[in-house]
Amino acid sequence: DGGITQSPKYLFRKEGQNVTLSCEQNLNHDAMYWYRQDPGQGLRLIYYSQIVNDFQKGDIAEGYSVSREKKESFPLTVTSAQKNPTAFYLCASLRDPTEAFFGQGTRLTVV
Amino acid sequence: RKEVEQDPGPFNVPEGATVAFNCTYSNSASQSFFWYRQDCRKEPKLLMSVYSSGNEDGRFTAQLNRASQYISLLIRDSKLSDSATYLCVVTGGDNNRKLIWGLGTSLAVNP
């Protein structure tokens, strides 16, 4: 079945540590997105990529980095520069023109 | 003014009731509109796209008013399983490929 797979589902990070969240899709979509959702709040765009080897900052990119070496994969690294990383992270891909499909999300907690 | 605004609720309604949500958007150039449903601690899932002519899917009806820049969602004969947060999404940005999310409206259907 086609879809988006995020892993891990739960992730714990120590202060000062970098962690990488995985996002893989087999939908053959060009555009992929990373969002962050905090409790009681909406989705905020971190980074997006319209095509392989290209990506742009979203509204809250500071403290995050991404890569897009393959069409299927769009990993997100939460760096130690991100001061408040505890959140629910959602990866999405876009079926033209604009229908978004989401992975099941990764809950990141700083311990 | 926020780009997409929704009444956060919560809306508490009895089973069988009809409930309506509105969403206003600020960018008159937005071209695509959607309603997503998000269950607690889960990823958003597409409920329905919203077309200029209005569209219906079973108990759900979505309408778009471009002149007043709002979209609506009507749920008839509410079920317990309709309890969720409903997210309004419009497109914007370059080439209208950026998804702009509302904060969501919380619905609780009670027995």
Coordinates of N, CA and C in Angstrom, one line a residue:
Chain A
D1 N 0.8 -1.2 0.0 CA 0.0 0.0 0.0 C 0.9 1.2 0.0
G2 N 0.5 2.3 -0.7 CA 1.2 3.5 -0.8 C 1.0 4.3 0.5
G3 N 2.0 5.0 0.9 CA 1.8 5.9 2.1 C 3.1 6.5 2.5
I4 N 3.0 7.2 3.7 CA 4.1 7.8 4.3 C 4.4 7.2 5.6
T5 N 5.7 6.9 5.8 CA 6.1 6.2 7.0 C 7.1 7.1 7.8
Q6 N 6.7 7.4 9.0 CA 7.6 8.2 9.9 C 8.1 7.2 11.0
S7 N 9.4 7.4 11.3 CA 9.9 6.7 12.4 C 11.0 7.5 13.1
P8 N 11.2 7.2 14.4 CA 10.3 6.4 15.3 C 9.0 7.1 15.6
K9 N 8.1 6.4 16.3 CA 6.9 6.9 16.7 C 7.1 7.8 17.9
Y10 N 8.0 7.4 18.8 CA 8.3 8.1 20.0 C 9.9 8.2 20.1
L11 N 10.3 9.4 20.5 CA 11.8 9.6 20.5 C 12.1 10.5 21.7
F12 N 13.1 10.1 22.4 CA 13.6 10.9 23.6 C 15.0 11.4 23.3
R13 N 15.1 12.7 23.6 CA 16.4 13.3 23.3 C 17.0 13.9 24.6
K14 N 18.2 13.8 24.7 CA 18.9 14.5 25.9 C 19.2 15.9 25.4
E15 N 19.3 16.7 26.4 CA 19.7 18.1 26.1 C 21.1 18.2 25.4
G16 N 21.2 19.0 24.3 CA 22.4 19.1 23.6 C 22.7 18.1 22.6
Q17 N 21.7 17.2 22.4 CA 21.9 16.1 21.4 C 21.2 16.4 20.1
N18 N 21.7 16.0 19.0 CA 21.0 16.1 17.7 C 20.3 14.8 17.5
V19 N 19.1 14.8 17.0 CA 18.4 13.6 16.6 C 17.8 13.8 15.2
T20 N 17.6 12.7 14.5 CA 17.1 12.7 13.2 C 15.8 11.9 13.1
L21 N 14.8 12.5 12.5 CA 13.5 11.9 12.3 C 13.4 11.5 10.9
S22 N 12.9 10.2 10.7 CA 12.8 9.7 9.3 C 11.5 9.9 8.7
C23 N 11.4 10.2 7.4 CA 10.2 10.2 6.7 C 10.4 9.6 5.3
E24 N 9.6 8.6 5.0 CA 9.8 7.9 3.7 C 8.4 7.8 3.1
Q25 N 8.3 8.1 1.8 CA 7.0 7.9 1.1 C 7.2 7.1 -0.2
N26 N 6.2 6.3 -0.5 CA 6.2 5.6 -1.8 C 5.1 6.0 -2.7
L27 N 4.7 7.2 -2.6 CA 3.5 7.8 -3.3 C 4.0 8.5 -4.6
N28 N 5.3 8.5 -4.8 CA 5.9 9.2 -5.9 C 5.5 10.7 -6.0
H29 N 5.4 11.3 -4.8 CA 5.1 12.7 -4.8 C 6.4 13.5 -4.8
D30 N 6.4 14.6 -5.5 CA 7.5 15.5 -5.5 C 7.7 16.3 -4.3
A31 N 6.6 16.9 -3.8 CA 6.7 17.8 -2.7 C 6.5 17.1 -1.3
M32 N 7.4 17.5 -0.4 CA 7.3 16.9 1.0 C 7.5 18.1 2.0
Y33 N 6.9 17.9 3.1 CA 6.9 18.9 4.1 C 7.1 18.4 5.5
W34 N 7.7 19.2 6.4 CA 7.8 18.9 7.8 C 7.0 20.0 8.6
Y35 N 6.1 19.5 9.5 CA 5.4 20.4 10.4 C 5.7 20.0 11.8
R36 N 5.5 21.0 12.7 CA 5.6 20.8 14.1 C 4.2 21.2 14.7
Q37 N 3.7 20.4 15.6 CA 2.4 20.7 16.3 C 2.7 20.7 17.8
D38 N 2.3 21.7 18.5 CA 2.4 21.8 19.9 C 1.0 21.6 20.5
P39 N 0.9 21.2 21.7 CA -0.5 20.9 22.3 C -1.4 22.1 22.1
G40 N -2.6 21.9 21.6 CA -3.6 23.0 21.5 C -3.2 24.0 20.4
Q41 N -2.2 23.7 19.6 CA -1.9 24.6 18.5 C -1.9 24.0 17.2
G42 N -1.9 24.9 16.2 CA -2.0 24.4 14.8 C -0.6 23.9 14.3
L43 N -0.6 23.5 13.0 CA 0.6 23.0 12.4 C 1.4 24.2 11.9
R44 N 2.7 24.1 12.2 CA 3.6 25.2 11.8 C 4.7 24.5 10.9
L45 N 4.9 25.2 9.8 CA 5.8 24.6 8.8 C 7.3 24.9 9.1
I46 N 8.1 23.8 9.1 CA 9.5 23.8 9.4 C 10.3 24.0 8.2
Y47 N 10.2 23.0 7.3 CA 10.9 23.0 6.0 C 10.0 22.3 5.0
Y48 N 10.2 22.6 3.7 CA 9.6 21.9 2.7 C 10.5 21.7 1.5
S49 N 10.2 20.8 0.7 CA 11.0 20.5 -0.5 C 10.0 20.2 -1.7
Q50 N 10.3 20.9 -2.8 CA 9.4 20.7 -4.0 C 10.0 19.7 -4.9
I51 N 11.3 19.4 -4.8 CA 11.9 18.5 -5.7 C 13.2 18.0 -5.1
V52 N 13.7 16.9 -5.6 CA 15.0 16.3 -5.0 C 16.1 17.4 -5.1
N53 N 16.9 17.3 -4.0 CA 18.1 18.2 -3.9 C 17.7 19.7 -3.8
D54 N 16.5 20.0 -3.4 CA 16.1 21.4 -3.2 C 15.2 21.4 -2.0
F55 N 15.3 22.4 -1.1 CA 14.4 22.6 0.0 C 14.4 24.0 0.4
Q56 N 13.4 24.4 1.1 CA 13.2 25.8 1.6 C 12.8 25.9 3.0
K57 N 13.2 26.9 3.7 CA 12.8 27.1 5.1 C 11.3 27.5 5.1
G58 N 10.7 26.9 6.2 CA 9.3 27.3 6.5 C 9.3 28.5 7.5
D59 N 8.3 28.5 8.3 CA 8.1 29.6 9.2 C 9.0 29.5 10.5
I60 N 9.4 28.2 10.8 CA 10.1 28.0 12.1 C 11.3 27.1 11.9
A61 N 12.2 27.4 10.9 CA 13.3 26.6 10.5 C 14.5 26.6 11.5
E62 N 14.6 27.6 12.3 CA 15.7 27.7 13.2 C 15.9 26.5 14.1
G63 N 17.1 25.9 14.1 CA 17.3 24.8 15.0 C 17.0 23.4 14.3
Y64 N 16.6 23.5 13.1 CA 16.3 22.3 12.3 C 17.1 22.2 11.0
S65 N 17.4 21.0 10.5 CA 18.0 20.9 9.2 C 17.3 19.7 8.5
V66 N 17.4 19.7 7.1 CA 16.8 18.7 6.3 C 17.7 18.3 5.2
S67 N 17.4 17.2 4.5 CA 18.1 16.9 3.3 C 17.1 16.2 2.4
R68 N 17.3 16.3 1.1 CA 16.4 15.6 0.1 C 17.3 15.0 -1.0
E69 N 17.9 13.9 -0.7 CA 18.8 13.3 -1.6 C 18.1 12.3 -2.5
K70 N 16.9 11.8 -2.0 CA 16.1 10.9 -2.8 C 14.7 11.4 -2.8
K71 N 13.9 11.1 -3.8 CA 12.6 11.6 -3.9 C 11.7 11.0 -2.7
E72 N 12.1 9.7 -2.3 CA 11.3 9.0 -1.3 C 11.5 9.5 0.1
S73 N 12.6 10.2 0.3 CA 13.1 10.4 1.7 C 13.3 11.9 2.0
F74 N 12.9 12.3 3.2 CA 13.0 13.7 3.6 C 13.2 13.7 5.1
P75 N 14.4 13.4 5.6 CA 14.7 13.3 7.0 C 14.9 14.7 7.6
L76 N 14.4 14.8 8.9 CA 14.5 16.1 9.6 C 15.5 15.9 10.8
T77 N 16.5 16.7 10.9 CA 17.4 16.7 12.1 C 17.0 17.8 13.0
V78 N 16.8 17.5 14.2 CA 16.5 18.5 15.3 C 17.9 18.7 16.0
T79 N 18.4 19.9 15.8 CA 19.8 20.1 16.4 C 19.7 20.6 17.8
S80 N 20.8 20.7 18.4 CA 20.9 21.2 19.8 C 20.6 22.7 19.9
A81 N 20.6 23.3 18.7 CA 20.2 24.8 18.7 C 18.7 25.0 18.8
Q82 N 17.9 24.0 18.7 CA 16.5 24.1 18.9 C 16.2 24.0 20.4
K83 N 15.8 25.1 20.9 CA 15.8 25.2 22.4 C 14.5 24.6 23.0
N84 N 13.5 24.4 22.2 CA 12.3 23.8 22.8 C 11.8 22.7 21.8
P85 N 12.4 21.6 21.7 CA 12.1 20.7 20.6 C 10.9 19.7 21.0
T86 N 10.5 19.7 22.2 CA 9.4 18.8 22.6 C 8.2 19.1 21.8
A87 N 7.7 18.2 21.0 CA 6.5 18.5 20.1 C 6.2 17.2 19.3
F88 N 5.1 17.3 18.6 CA 4.6 16.3 17.7 C 5.1 16.7 16.3
Y89 N 5.9 15.9 15.6 CA 6.4 16.2 14.3 C 5.7 15.4 13.2
L90 N 5.2 16.1 12.2 CA 4.4 15.5 11.2 C 5.1 15.7 9.8
C91 N 5.2 14.7 9.1 CA 5.8 14.7 7.7 C 4.6 14.6 6.8
A92 N 4.6 15.3 5.7 CA 3.5 15.2 4.7 C 4.1 15.2 3.3
S93 N 3.4 14.6 2.4 CA 3.8 14.8 0.9 C 2.5 15.3 0.2
L94 N 2.7 15.9 -0.9 CA 1.6 16.6 -1.6 C 1.3 15.9 -2.9
R95 N 0.1 15.5 -3.1 CA -0.4 15.1 -4.4 C -0.9 16.3 -5.1
D96 N -0.4 16.5 -6.3 CA -0.8 17.7 -7.1 C -2.3 17.8 -7.2
P97 N -2.9 19.0 -7.1 CA -2.2 20.2 -6.8 C -1.8 20.4 -5.4
T98 N -2.7 20.0 -4.5 CA -2.4 20.5 -3.1 C -3.0 19.5 -2.0
E99 N -3.3 18.3 -2.3 CA -3.8 17.4 -1.3 C -2.7 16.8 -0.5
A100 N -2.7 17.0 0.8 CA -1.6 16.5 1.7 C -1.9 15.2 2.3
F101 N -0.9 14.3 2.3 CA -1.0 13.0 3.0 C 0.1 13.0 4.1
F102 N -0.3 12.6 5.3 CA 0.6 12.7 6.4 C 1.0 11.3 6.9
G103 N 2.2 11.3 7.4 CA 2.7 10.1 8.2 C 2.0 10.2 9.6
Q104 N 2.3 9.1 10.4 CA 1.6 9.0 11.7 C 2.3 9.9 12.7
G105 N 3.4 10.5 12.4 CA 4.0 11.5 13.3 C 5.0 10.9 14.2
T106 N 5.9 11.7 14.7 CA 6.9 11.3 15.7 C 6.7 12.3 16.9
R107 N 6.6 11.7 18.1 CA 6.5 12.5 19.3 C 7.9 12.6 19.9
L108 N 8.5 13.8 19.9 CA 9.8 14.0 20.5 C 9.7 14.6 21.8
T109 N 10.5 14.1 22.8 CA 10.5 14.6 24.1 C 11.9 14.8 24.6
V110 N 12.2 15.9 25.1 CA 13.5 16.2 25.7 C 13.5 15.7 27.1
V111 N 14.5 14.9 27.5 CA 14.6 14.4 28.9 C 15.9 15.0 29.6
Chain B
R1 N -3.9 40.2 11.7 CA -5.0 39.2 11.4 C -4.3 37.9 10.9
K2 N -4.8 36.7 11.5 CA -4.2 35.5 11.1 C -4.7 35.1 9.7
E3 N -3.8 34.4 9.0 CA -4.2 34.0 7.6 C -5.4 33.1 7.5
V4 N -5.6 32.2 8.5 CA -6.7 31.4 8.5 C -7.2 31.4 10.0
E5 N -8.5 31.7 10.2 CA -9.1 31.8 11.5 C -10.2 30.8 11.7
Q6 N -10.2 30.1 12.8 CA -11.3 29.2 13.1 C -11.7 29.5 14.6
D7 N -13.0 29.3 14.9 CA -13.4 29.3 16.3 C -12.9 28.0 16.9
P8 N -12.1 28.1 18.0 CA -11.5 26.8 18.5 C -12.5 25.9 19.2
G9 N -13.7 26.5 19.6 CA -14.7 25.7 20.3 C -14.3 25.6 21.7
P10 N -14.6 24.5 22.4 CA -15.2 23.3 21.8 C -16.7 23.4 21.6
F11 N -17.1 22.7 20.6 CA -18.5 22.5 20.3 C -19.0 21.2 20.9
N12 N -19.9 21.3 21.8 CA -20.5 20.1 22.5 C -21.9 19.9 22.0
V13 N -22.2 18.8 21.3 CA -23.5 18.6 20.7 C -24.0 17.2 21.0
P14 N -25.3 17.0 21.1 CA -25.8 15.7 21.3 C -25.8 14.9 20.0
E15 N -25.8 13.6 20.1 CA -25.9 12.7 18.9 C -27.1 13.1 18.1
G16 N -27.0 13.1 16.8 CA -28.1 13.4 15.9 C -28.2 14.9 15.6
A17 N -27.4 15.7 16.3 CA -27.5 17.2 16.0 C -26.8 17.6 14.7
T18 N -27.2 18.7 14.2 CA -26.5 19.3 13.1 C -25.6 20.4 13.6
V19 N -24.3 20.4 13.2 CA -23.4 21.4 13.6 C -22.6 22.0 12.4
A20 N -22.3 23.3 12.5 CA -21.6 24.0 11.4 C -20.4 24.7 11.9
F21 N -19.3 24.6 11.2 CA -18.1 25.4 11.5 C -17.8 26.3 10.3
N22 N -17.3 27.5 10.7 CA -16.8 28.4 9.7 C -15.3 28.6 9.8
C23 N -14.8 29.1 8.7 CA -13.3 29.4 8.7 C -13.2 30.6 7.8
T24 N -12.4 31.6 8.2 CA -12.2 32.7 7.4 C -10.7 32.8 7.0
Y25 N -10.4 33.3 5.8 CA -9.1 33.3 5.3 C -8.8 34.7 4.8
S26 N -7.5 35.2 4.8 CA -7.2 36.5 4.5 C -6.7 36.7 3.1
N27 N -6.2 35.7 2.5 CA -5.6 35.8 1.1 C -6.6 35.6 0.0
S28 N -7.0 36.7 -0.6 CA -8.0 36.5 -1.7 C -7.5 35.7 -2.9
A29 N -6.2 35.5 -3.0 CA -5.6 34.7 -4.1 C -5.6 33.2 -3.8
S30 N -6.0 32.8 -2.6 CA -6.0 31.4 -2.3 C -6.9 30.7 -3.3
Q31 N -6.4 29.5 -3.7 CA -7.1 28.8 -4.8 C -7.7 27.5 -4.4
S32 N -7.2 26.8 -3.4 CA -7.7 25.5 -3.0 C -8.0 25.5 -1.5
F33 N -9.0 24.8 -1.1 CA -9.5 24.8 0.2 C -9.9 23.4 0.7
F34 N -9.6 23.1 1.9 CA -9.8 21.7 2.4 C -10.3 21.8 3.9
W35 N -11.0 20.7 4.2 CA -11.2 20.4 5.6 C -10.5 19.1 5.9
Y36 N -9.7 19.1 7.0 CA -9.0 17.9 7.5 C -9.6 17.6 8.9
R37 N -9.6 16.4 9.3 CA -10.0 15.9 10.6 C -8.8 15.4 11.3
Q38 N -8.6 15.8 12.6 CA -7.5 15.2 13.4 C -8.1 14.7 14.7
D39 N -7.8 13.4 14.9 CA -8.2 12.8 16.2 C -7.1 13.0 17.1
C40 N -7.4 12.9 18.4 CA -6.4 13.2 19.5 C -5.1 12.4 19.3
R41 N -4.0 13.0 19.3 CA -2.7 12.4 19.2 C -2.5 11.6 17.9
K42 N -3.2 12.0 16.8 CA -3.1 11.3 15.5 C -2.7 12.4 14.5
E43 N -2.4 11.9 13.3 CA -2.1 12.8 12.2 C -3.4 13.3 11.6
P44 N -3.4 14.5 10.9 CA -4.6 15.0 10.2 C -4.8 14.1 9.0
K45 N -6.1 14.0 8.7 CA -6.5 13.2 7.5 C -7.5 14.0 6.7
L46 N -7.4 14.0 5.4 CA -8.3 14.8 4.6 C -9.8 14.3 4.8
L47 N -10.6 15.3 5.1 CA -12.0 15.0 5.2 C -12.7 15.3 3.8
M48 N -12.5 16.5 3.3 CA -13.0 16.8 2.0 C -12.4 18.1 1.5
S49 N -12.3 18.2 0.1 CA -11.9 19.4 -0.5 C -13.2 20.3 -0.6
V50 N -12.9 21.5 -0.8 CA -14.1 22.5 -0.9 C -14.0 23.2 -2.2
Y51 N -15.1 23.0 -2.9 CA -15.2 23.6 -4.3 C -16.2 24.8 -4.3
S52 N -16.0 25.6 -5.3 CA -16.8 26.9 -5.4 C -18.3 26.6 -5.4
S53 N -18.6 25.4 -6.0 CA -20.0 25.1 -6.2 C -20.6 24.4 -5.0
G54 N -19.7 24.2 -4.0 CA -20.1 23.5 -2.8 C -20.1 22.0 -3.1
N55 N -19.9 21.2 -2.1 CA -19.9 19.7 -2.3 C -20.3 19.0 -1.0
E56 N -20.8 17.8 -1.3 CA -21.4 17.1 -0.2 C -20.9 15.6 -0.3
D57 N -20.6 15.1 0.9 CA -20.2 13.7 1.0 C -20.9 13.1 2.2
G58 N -22.0 12.4 1.9 CA -22.8 11.8 3.0 C -23.3 12.9 3.9
R59 N -23.0 12.8 5.2 CA -23.5 13.7 6.1 C -22.8 15.1 6.2
F60 N -21.7 15.2 5.4 CA -20.9 16.4 5.4 C -21.1 17.2 4.2
T61 N -21.2 18.5 4.4 CA -21.4 19.5 3.3 C -20.4 20.6 3.5
A62 N -19.6 20.9 2.5 CA -18.6 22.0 2.5 C -19.0 23.1 1.5
Q63 N -18.9 24.3 1.9 CA -19.2 25.4 1.0 C -18.1 26.5 1.1
L64 N -17.9 27.2 0.0 CA -16.9 28.2 -0.2 C -17.6 29.5 -0.6
N65 N -17.3 30.6 0.1 CA -17.8 31.9 -0.3 C -16.6 32.8 -0.5
R66 N -16.2 32.9 -1.8 CA -15.0 33.7 -2.1 C -15.2 35.2 -1.9
A67 N -16.4 35.7 -2.1 CA -16.6 37.1 -1.9 C -16.3 37.5 -0.4
S68 N -16.8 36.7 0.5 CA -16.6 37.0 1.9 C -15.4 36.2 2.5
Q69 N -14.7 35.4 1.7 CA -13.5 34.7 2.1 C -13.7 33.9 3.3
Y70 N -14.7 33.0 3.2 CA -14.9 32.0 4.2 C -15.3 30.7 3.6
I71 N -15.0 29.6 4.4 CA -15.5 28.3 4.0 C -16.2 27.7 5.2
S72 N -17.1 26.8 4.9 CA -17.9 26.2 6.0 C -18.0 24.7 5.9
L73 N -18.2 24.1 7.0 CA -18.4 22.6 7.1 C -19.7 22.4 7.9
L74 N -20.6 21.6 7.3 CA -21.8 21.3 8.0 C -21.8 19.8 8.2
I75 N -22.1 19.4 9.4 CA -22.2 17.9 9.7 C -23.7 17.7 10.2
R76 N -24.3 16.8 9.5 CA -25.7 16.5 9.8 C -25.7 15.1 10.6
D77 N -26.7 15.0 11.4 CA -26.9 13.7 12.1 C -25.6 13.2 12.8
S78 N -25.1 14.1 13.7 CA -23.8 13.8 14.3 C -23.7 12.5 15.0
K79 N -22.5 11.8 14.8 CA -22.3 10.6 15.4 C -21.2 10.8 16.5
L80 N -21.1 9.8 17.4 CA -20.1 9.9 18.5 C -18.7 9.9 17.8
S81 N -18.6 9.2 16.7 CA -17.3 9.0 16.0 C -16.9 10.3 15.3
D82 N -17.8 11.3 15.2 CA -17.4 12.6 14.6 C -16.6 13.4 15.6
S83 N -16.5 13.1 16.8 CA -15.7 13.8 17.8 C -14.3 13.9 17.4
A84 N -13.8 15.1 17.2 CA -12.4 15.3 16.7 C -12.2 16.8 16.6
T85 N -11.0 17.1 16.1 CA -10.7 18.5 15.7 C -10.7 18.7 14.2
Y86 N -11.4 19.7 13.8 CA -11.5 19.9 12.3 C -10.7 21.1 11.9
L87 N -9.8 20.8 11.0 CA -8.8 21.8 10.6 C -9.2 22.4 9.2
C88 N -9.2 23.7 9.1 CA -9.4 24.4 7.8 C -8.1 24.7 7.2
V89 N -7.9 24.4 5.9 CA -6.7 24.6 5.2 C -6.9 25.3 3.9
V90 N -6.1 26.4 3.7 CA -6.2 27.1 2.4 C -4.8 27.1 1.8
T91 N -4.7 27.3 0.5 CA -3.4 27.4 -0.1 C -3.0 28.9 -0.3
G92 N -1.7 29.1 -0.3 CA -1.1 30.4 -0.5 C 0.3 30.4 -0.9
G93 N 1.1 31.4 -0.8 CA 2.5 31.5 -1.1 C 2.7 31.4 -2.6
D94 N 4.0 31.2 -2.9 CA 4.4 31.1 -4.3 C 3.6 30.0 -5.0
N95 N 3.1 30.2 -6.2 CA 2.4 29.2 -7.0 C 1.2 28.6 -6.2
N96 N 0.8 29.2 -5.1 CA -0.3 28.6 -4.3 C -0.1 27.2 -3.9
R97 N 1.2 26.8 -3.6 CA 1.5 25.5 -3.1 C 1.8 25.4 -1.6
K98 N 1.7 26.5 -1.0 CA 1.9 26.4 0.5 C 0.5 26.2 1.2
L99 N 0.5 25.3 2.1 CA -0.7 25.0 2.8 C -0.7 25.8 4.1
I100 N -1.8 26.5 4.3 CA -1.9 27.4 5.5 C -3.0 26.8 6.4
W101 N -2.6 26.5 7.6 CA -3.5 25.7 8.4 C -4.2 26.6 9.5
G102 N -5.5 26.4 9.7 CA -6.1 27.0 10.9 C -5.8 26.2 12.1
L103 N -6.1 26.7 13.3 CA -5.8 26.1 14.5 C -6.8 24.9 14.9
G104 N -7.9 24.9 14.2 CA -8.8 23.8 14.4 C -10.0 24.2 15.2
T105 N -11.1 23.4 15.0 CA -12.3 23.6 15.8 C -12.5 22.2 16.5
S106 N -12.7 22.2 17.8 CA -12.9 20.9 18.5 C -14.4 20.6 18.6
L107 N -14.7 19.4 18.2 CA -16.1 18.9 18.3 C -16.2 17.7 19.2
A108 N -17.1 17.8 20.1 CA -17.4 16.6 21.0 C -18.9 16.3 20.8
V109 N -19.2 15.1 20.3 CA -20.5 14.6 20.2 C -20.8 13.7 21.4
N110 N -21.9 14.1 22.1 CA -22.2 13.4 23.3 C -23.4 12.5 23.2
P111 N -23.4 11.3 23.9 CA -24.5 10.4 23.8 C -25.8 11.0 24.4

